[in-house]
Amino acid sequence: MPLAHDRRELDLQYSPSSRVADIGVYLTEYAARSARARERLDARLGVRYGPRPGQRLDLFPAGGDGTPTLVFVHGGYWQELSRHESSFLALDLVPRGVSVVALGYGLAPAHPLPDIVAMVADGIRWVCAHAPGPVYLSGMSAGAHLVMMALLEAGWHRGGVEPSGAILLSGVYDLEPLCGTYVNRALGLDPATARACSPIHGVRAGLAPLVVARGENETGEFARQQAAFVAAVRAAGGRVTDLVVPSRNHFDLVFDLGDPETALGGQLVRMIST
């Protein structure tokens, strides 16, 4: 459960932009870097992985048989952003031999959260069935939640490979506190649905290795969410690395993932090399 907060303070705690001067700087950078990736790299854009209009992905291949693939799931509190702003990691990773998939999905309020969870799981299964080598997952904020919900699903052995690891950035792993915040205006979660869609209640042994990371400059609730989730994974016998990155915030942490000289980028290198 969250720390004791009134409604106004809880809204602030679950507003990552409250910790930065201008969120627009980061959103502009996501879009600009993603546009450069589409201009400079070979890509298959708008690949359909399911019947819904939002079920499309952009694939930036790095090679043939055996090439690892990183699937990136964007954030935006399940109601903003898209695959179009989410392919920036390809600029750093494709030249190093890692294919990148920017996974799109339908957004709230047009889609209820359980449907969004199912869409993302479908997309990850599609990649696992078509990838030429091992598949790794990453998501930021709401994307970290969606990646973890997908990992908890059964059915990975219906075809293709199973995800080999996941890096979760600044995630929300217990959705029940969101029921009392501004975030829920678009989601319409009731307590039962929020609990059913909370990965902290589904962790178990046998999951792929996890790296759970956040920036140092995050709100207390995001710090608490990460600590509680890491503790739950460890209690269930899971393999997890807990990382707090100095001088990073909710929005710029993701840029480290493509840089092998950073603590976060180094974790990706080690995961793929294992």
Tab-separated table of N, CA, C and O in Angstrom, residues 190-251:
chain	number	residue	atom	x	y	z
A	190	ASP	N	-11.470	-0.297	-11.214
A	190	ASP	CA	-12.024	-0.550	-9.889
A	190	ASP	C	-10.983	-1.335	-9.105
A	190	ASP	O	-10.015	-1.859	-9.684
A	191	PRO	N	-11.110	-1.436	-7.771
A	191	PRO	CA	-10.063	-2.107	-6.988
A	191	PRO	C	-9.780	-3.537	-7.426
A	191	PRO	O	-8.624	-3.970	-7.430
A	192	ALA	N	-10.813	-4.278	-7.806
A	192	ALA	CA	-10.597	-5.682	-8.195
A	192	ALA	C	-9.785	-5.775	-9.488
A	192	ALA	O	-8.865	-6.603	-9.593
A	193	THR	N	-10.111	-4.939	-10.470
A	193	THR	CA	-9.358	-4.961	-11.727
A	193	THR	C	-7.937	-4.477	-11.515
A	193	THR	O	-6.982	-5.024	-12.085
A	194	ALA	N	-7.784	-3.438	-10.680
A	194	ALA	CA	-6.442	-2.931	-10.394
A	194	ALA	C	-5.583	-4.021	-9.769
A	194	ALA	O	-4.408	-4.187	-10.129
A	195	ARG	N	-6.156	-4.781	-8.861
A	195	ARG	CA	-5.378	-5.853	-8.218
A	195	ARG	C	-5.054	-6.953	-9.224
A	195	ARG	O	-3.932	-7.460	-9.269
A	196	ALA	N	-6.031	-7.325	-10.055
A	196	ALA	CA	-5.803	-8.387	-11.040
A	196	ALA	C	-4.741	-7.992	-12.053
A	196	ALA	O	-4.057	-8.870	-12.603
A	197	CYS	N	-4.594	-6.694	-12.298
A	197	CYS	CA	-3.615	-6.202	-13.278
A	197	CYS	C	-2.326	-5.722	-12.619
A	197	CYS	O	-1.548	-4.997	-13.258
A	198	SER	N	-2.086	-6.121	-11.382
A	198	SER	CA	-0.887	-5.699	-10.656
A	198	SER	C	0.126	-6.833	-10.629
A	198	SER	O	-0.097	-7.855	-9.959
A	199	PRO	N	1.251	-6.694	-11.318
A	199	PRO	CA	2.216	-7.803	-11.358
A	199	PRO	C	2.804	-8.169	-10.011
A	199	PRO	O	3.253	-9.303	-9.839
A	200	ILE	N	2.777	-7.267	-9.048
A	200	ILE	CA	3.350	-7.596	-7.741
A	200	ILE	C	2.618	-8.759	-7.092
A	200	ILE	O	3.197	-9.484	-6.270
A	201	HIS	N	1.364	-8.981	-7.480
A	201	HIS	CA	0.593	-10.079	-6.893
A	201	HIS	C	0.748	-11.387	-7.659
A	201	HIS	O	0.193	-12.402	-7.245
A	202	GLY	N	1.500	-11.361	-8.775
A	202	GLY	CA	1.628	-12.574	-9.574
A	202	GLY	C	3.034	-13.104	-9.696
A	202	GLY	O	3.265	-14.070	-10.431
A	203	VAL	N	3.997	-12.501	-9.001
A	203	VAL	CA	5.385	-12.950	-9.161
A	203	VAL	C	5.535	-14.385	-8.679
A	203	VAL	O	4.848	-14.825	-7.759
A	204	ARG	N	6.439	-15.093	-9.315
A	204	ARG	CA	6.638	-16.508	-9.005
A	204	ARG	C	8.055	-16.893	-9.401
A	204	ARG	O	8.757	-16.151	-10.099
A	205	ALA	N	8.448	-18.054	-8.967
A	205	ALA	CA	9.746	-18.583	-9.366
A	205	ALA	C	9.705	-18.986	-10.833
A	205	ALA	O	8.638	-19.215	-11.410
A	206	GLY	N	10.871	-19.078	-11.435
A	206	GLY	CA	10.962	-19.554	-12.797
A	206	GLY	C	10.864	-18.484	-13.857
A	206	GLY	O	10.875	-18.793	-15.055
A	207	LEU	N	10.762	-17.211	-13.451
A	207	LEU	CA	10.715	-16.134	-14.430
A	207	LEU	C	12.103	-15.882	-15.016
A	207	LEU	O	13.115	-16.216	-14.411
A	208	ALA	N	12.113	-15.267	-16.184
A	208	ALA	CA	13.380	-14.847	-16.774
A	208	ALA	C	14.061	-13.827	-15.862
A	208	ALA	O	13.400	-13.147	-15.069
A	209	PRO	N	15.382	-13.703	-15.944
A	209	PRO	CA	16.081	-12.718	-15.107
A	209	PRO	C	15.563	-11.304	-15.364
A	209	PRO	O	15.265	-10.932	-16.503
A	210	LEU	N	15.498	-10.525	-14.296
A	210	LEU	CA	14.985	-9.161	-14.370
A	210	LEU	C	16.037	-8.164	-13.901
A	210	LEU	O	16.787	-8.437	-12.965
A	211	VAL	N	16.067	-7.007	-14.549
A	211	VAL	CA	16.725	-5.814	-14.020
A	211	VAL	C	15.617	-4.801	-13.778
A	211	VAL	O	14.848	-4.479	-14.687
A	212	VAL	N	15.506	-4.323	-12.548
A	212	VAL	CA	14.471	-3.357	-12.182
A	212	VAL	C	15.186	-2.065	-11.802
A	212	VAL	O	15.955	-2.041	-10.835
A	213	ALA	N	14.954	-1.012	-12.578
A	213	ALA	CA	15.740	0.211	-12.422
A	213	ALA	C	14.837	1.433	-12.347
A	213	ALA	O	13.717	1.442	-12.874
A	214	ARG	N	15.340	2.460	-11.689
A	214	ARG	CA	14.686	3.769	-11.685
A	214	ARG	C	15.766	4.835	-11.574
A	214	ARG	O	16.909	4.560	-11.197
A	215	GLY	N	15.396	6.055	-11.881
A	215	GLY	CA	16.296	7.165	-11.679
A	215	GLY	C	16.326	7.582	-10.217
A	215	GLY	O	15.367	7.368	-9.473
A	216	GLU	N	17.416	8.186	-9.822
A	216	GLU	CA	17.520	8.704	-8.463
A	216	GLU	C	16.473	9.784	-8.203
A	216	GLU	O	15.919	9.884	-7.103
A	217	ASN	N	16.170	10.573	-9.233
A	217	ASN	CA	15.247	11.692	-9.097
A	217	ASN	C	13.831	11.249	-9.459
A	217	ASN	O	13.268	11.632	-10.483
A	218	GLU	N	13.251	10.401	-8.624
A	218	GLU	CA	11.871	9.942	-8.781
A	218	GLU	C	11.096	10.263	-7.505
A	218	GLU	O	11.686	10.514	-6.451
A	219	THR	N	9.780	10.229	-7.580
A	219	THR	CA	8.979	10.483	-6.389
A	219	THR	C	9.092	9.322	-5.403
A	219	THR	O	9.507	8.205	-5.758
A	220	GLY	N	8.671	9.579	-4.178
A	220	GLY	CA	8.720	8.546	-3.151
A	220	GLY	C	7.895	7.324	-3.486
A	220	GLY	O	8.268	6.197	-3.152
A	221	GLU	N	6.763	7.519	-4.155
A	221	GLU	CA	5.927	6.368	-4.509
A	221	GLU	C	6.571	5.487	-5.568
A	221	GLU	O	6.462	4.260	-5.515
A	222	PHE	N	7.255	6.079	-6.536
A	222	PHE	CA	7.949	5.244	-7.520
A	222	PHE	C	9.104	4.484	-6.862
A	222	PHE	O	9.358	3.318	-7.198
A	223	ALA	N	9.773	5.112	-5.907
A	223	ALA	CA	10.826	4.410	-5.167
A	223	ALA	C	10.229	3.274	-4.349
A	223	ALA	O	10.775	2.157	-4.309
A	224	ARG	N	9.098	3.533	-3.687
A	224	ARG	CA	8.458	2.491	-2.878
A	224	ARG	C	7.972	1.337	-3.744
A	224	ARG	O	8.122	0.162	-3.393
A	225	GLN	N	7.368	1.678	-4.890
A	225	GLN	CA	6.888	0.629	-5.795
A	225	GLN	C	8.032	-0.297	-6.203
A	225	GLN	O	7.881	-1.525	-6.196
A	226	GLN	N	9.177	0.283	-6.574
A	226	GLN	CA	10.298	-0.550	-7.000
A	226	GLN	C	10.795	-1.426	-5.854
A	226	GLN	O	11.026	-2.631	-6.032
A	227	ALA	N	10.974	-0.847	-4.671
A	227	ALA	CA	11.483	-1.616	-3.538
A	227	ALA	C	10.546	-2.767	-3.194
A	227	ALA	O	10.995	-3.898	-2.924
A	228	ALA	N	9.243	-2.507	-3.204
A	228	ALA	CA	8.280	-3.553	-2.859
A	228	ALA	C	8.268	-4.655	-3.917
A	228	ALA	O	8.185	-5.851	-3.596
A	229	PHE	N	8.368	-4.268	-5.189
A	229	PHE	CA	8.345	-5.266	-6.253
A	229	PHE	C	9.598	-6.134	-6.222
A	229	PHE	O	9.517	-7.363	-6.342
A	230	VAL	N	10.756	-5.517	-6.065
A	230	VAL	CA	11.997	-6.282	-5.981
A	230	VAL	C	11.944	-7.259	-4.812
A	230	VAL	O	12.340	-8.431	-4.946
A	231	ALA	N	11.430	-6.814	-3.678
A	231	ALA	CA	11.320	-7.700	-2.509
A	231	ALA	C	10.392	-8.879	-2.812
A	231	ALA	O	10.676	-10.021	-2.419
A	232	ALA	N	9.288	-8.617	-3.519
A	232	ALA	CA	8.349	-9.691	-3.845
A	232	ALA	C	8.978	-10.701	-4.795
A	232	ALA	O	8.785	-11.919	-4.646
A	233	VAL	N	9.730	-10.230	-5.787
A	233	VAL	CA	10.385	-11.148	-6.727
A	233	VAL	C	11.404	-12.007	-5.991
A	233	VAL	O	11.479	-13.233	-6.200
A	234	ARG	N	12.187	-11.401	-5.133
A	234	ARG	CA	13.188	-12.161	-4.382
A	234	ARG	C	12.534	-13.166	-3.441
A	234	ARG	O	13.003	-14.299	-3.309
A	235	ALA	N	11.431	-12.770	-2.809
A	235	ALA	CA	10.736	-13.691	-1.905
A	235	ALA	C	10.185	-14.897	-2.649
A	235	ALA	O	10.074	-15.996	-2.085
A	236	ALA	N	9.847	-14.705	-3.937
A	236	ALA	CA	9.322	-15.812	-4.748
A	236	ALA	C	10.431	-16.648	-5.382
A	236	ALA	O	10.152	-17.607	-6.093
A	237	GLY	N	11.687	-16.282	-5.132
A	237	GLY	CA	12.804	-17.031	-5.685
A	237	GLY	C	13.250	-16.559	-7.052
A	237	GLY	O	14.013	-17.258	-7.730
A	238	GLY	N	12.804	-15.368	-7.468
A	238	GLY	CA	13.184	-14.855	-8.775
A	238	GLY	C	14.572	-14.240	-8.776
A	238	GLY	O	15.118	-13.886	-7.735
A	239	ARG	N	15.122	-14.093	-9.971
A	239	ARG	CA	16.445	-13.488	-10.157
A	239	ARG	C	16.256	-12.039	-10.576
A	239	ARG	O	15.705	-11.780	-11.657
A	240	VAL	N	16.698	-11.107	-9.738
A	240	VAL	CA	16.440	-9.695	-10.019
A	240	VAL	C	17.620	-8.842	-9.580
A	240	VAL	O	18.207	-9.081	-8.517
A	241	THR	N	17.963	-7.870	-10.410
A	241	THR	CA	18.957	-6.848	-10.088
A	241	THR	C	18.216	-5.549	-9.823
A	241	THR	O	17.409	-5.108	-10.649
A	242	ASP	N	18.477	-4.938	-8.682
A	242	ASP	CA	17.825	-3.698	-8.263
A	242	ASP	C	18.799	-2.551	-8.513
A	242	ASP	O	19.911	-2.542	-7.978
A	243	LEU	N	18.371	-1.572	-9.331
A	243	LEU	CA	19.281	-0.517	-9.750
A	243	LEU	C	18.627	0.857	-9.592
A	243	LEU	O	17.518	1.081	-10.080
A	244	VAL	N	19.312	1.743	-8.894
A	244	VAL	CA	18.919	3.152	-8.802
A	244	VAL	C	20.054	3.964	-9.419
A	244	VAL	O	21.194	3.897	-8.949
A	245	VAL	N	19.743	4.718	-10.472
A	245	VAL	CA	20.778	5.386	-11.264
A	245	VAL	C	20.901	6.846	-10.825
A	245	VAL	O	19.942	7.621	-10.959
A	246	PRO	N	22.051	7.233	-10.318
A	246	PRO	CA	22.241	8.627	-9.889
A	246	PRO	C	22.037	9.615	-11.033
A	246	PRO	O	22.361	9.326	-12.192
A	247	SER	N	21.478	10.765	-10.687
A	247	SER	CA	21.333	11.908	-11.602
A	247	SER	C	20.372	11.650	-12.756
A	247	SER	O	20.276	12.479	-13.660
A	248	ARG	N	19.649	10.552	-12.725
A	248	ARG	CA	18.656	10.287	-13.769
A	248	ARG	C	17.254	10.449	-13.203
A	248	ARG	O	17.020	10.282	-12.000
A	249	ASN	N	16.296	10.757	-14.092
A	249	ASN	CA	14.901	10.880	-13.687
A	249	ASN	C	14.039	9.895	-14.468
A	249	ASN	O	14.541	9.067	-15.228
A	250	HIS	N	12.734	10.007	-14.289
A	250	HIS	CA	11.779	9.087	-14.895
A	250	HIS	C	11.874	9.066	-16.415
A	250	HIS	O	11.582	8.042	-17.047
A	251	PHE	N	12.281	10.189	-17.011
A	251	PHE	CA	12.194	10.348	-18.459
A	251	PHE	C	13.518	10.184	-19.196
A	251	PHE	O	13.522	9.795	-20.367
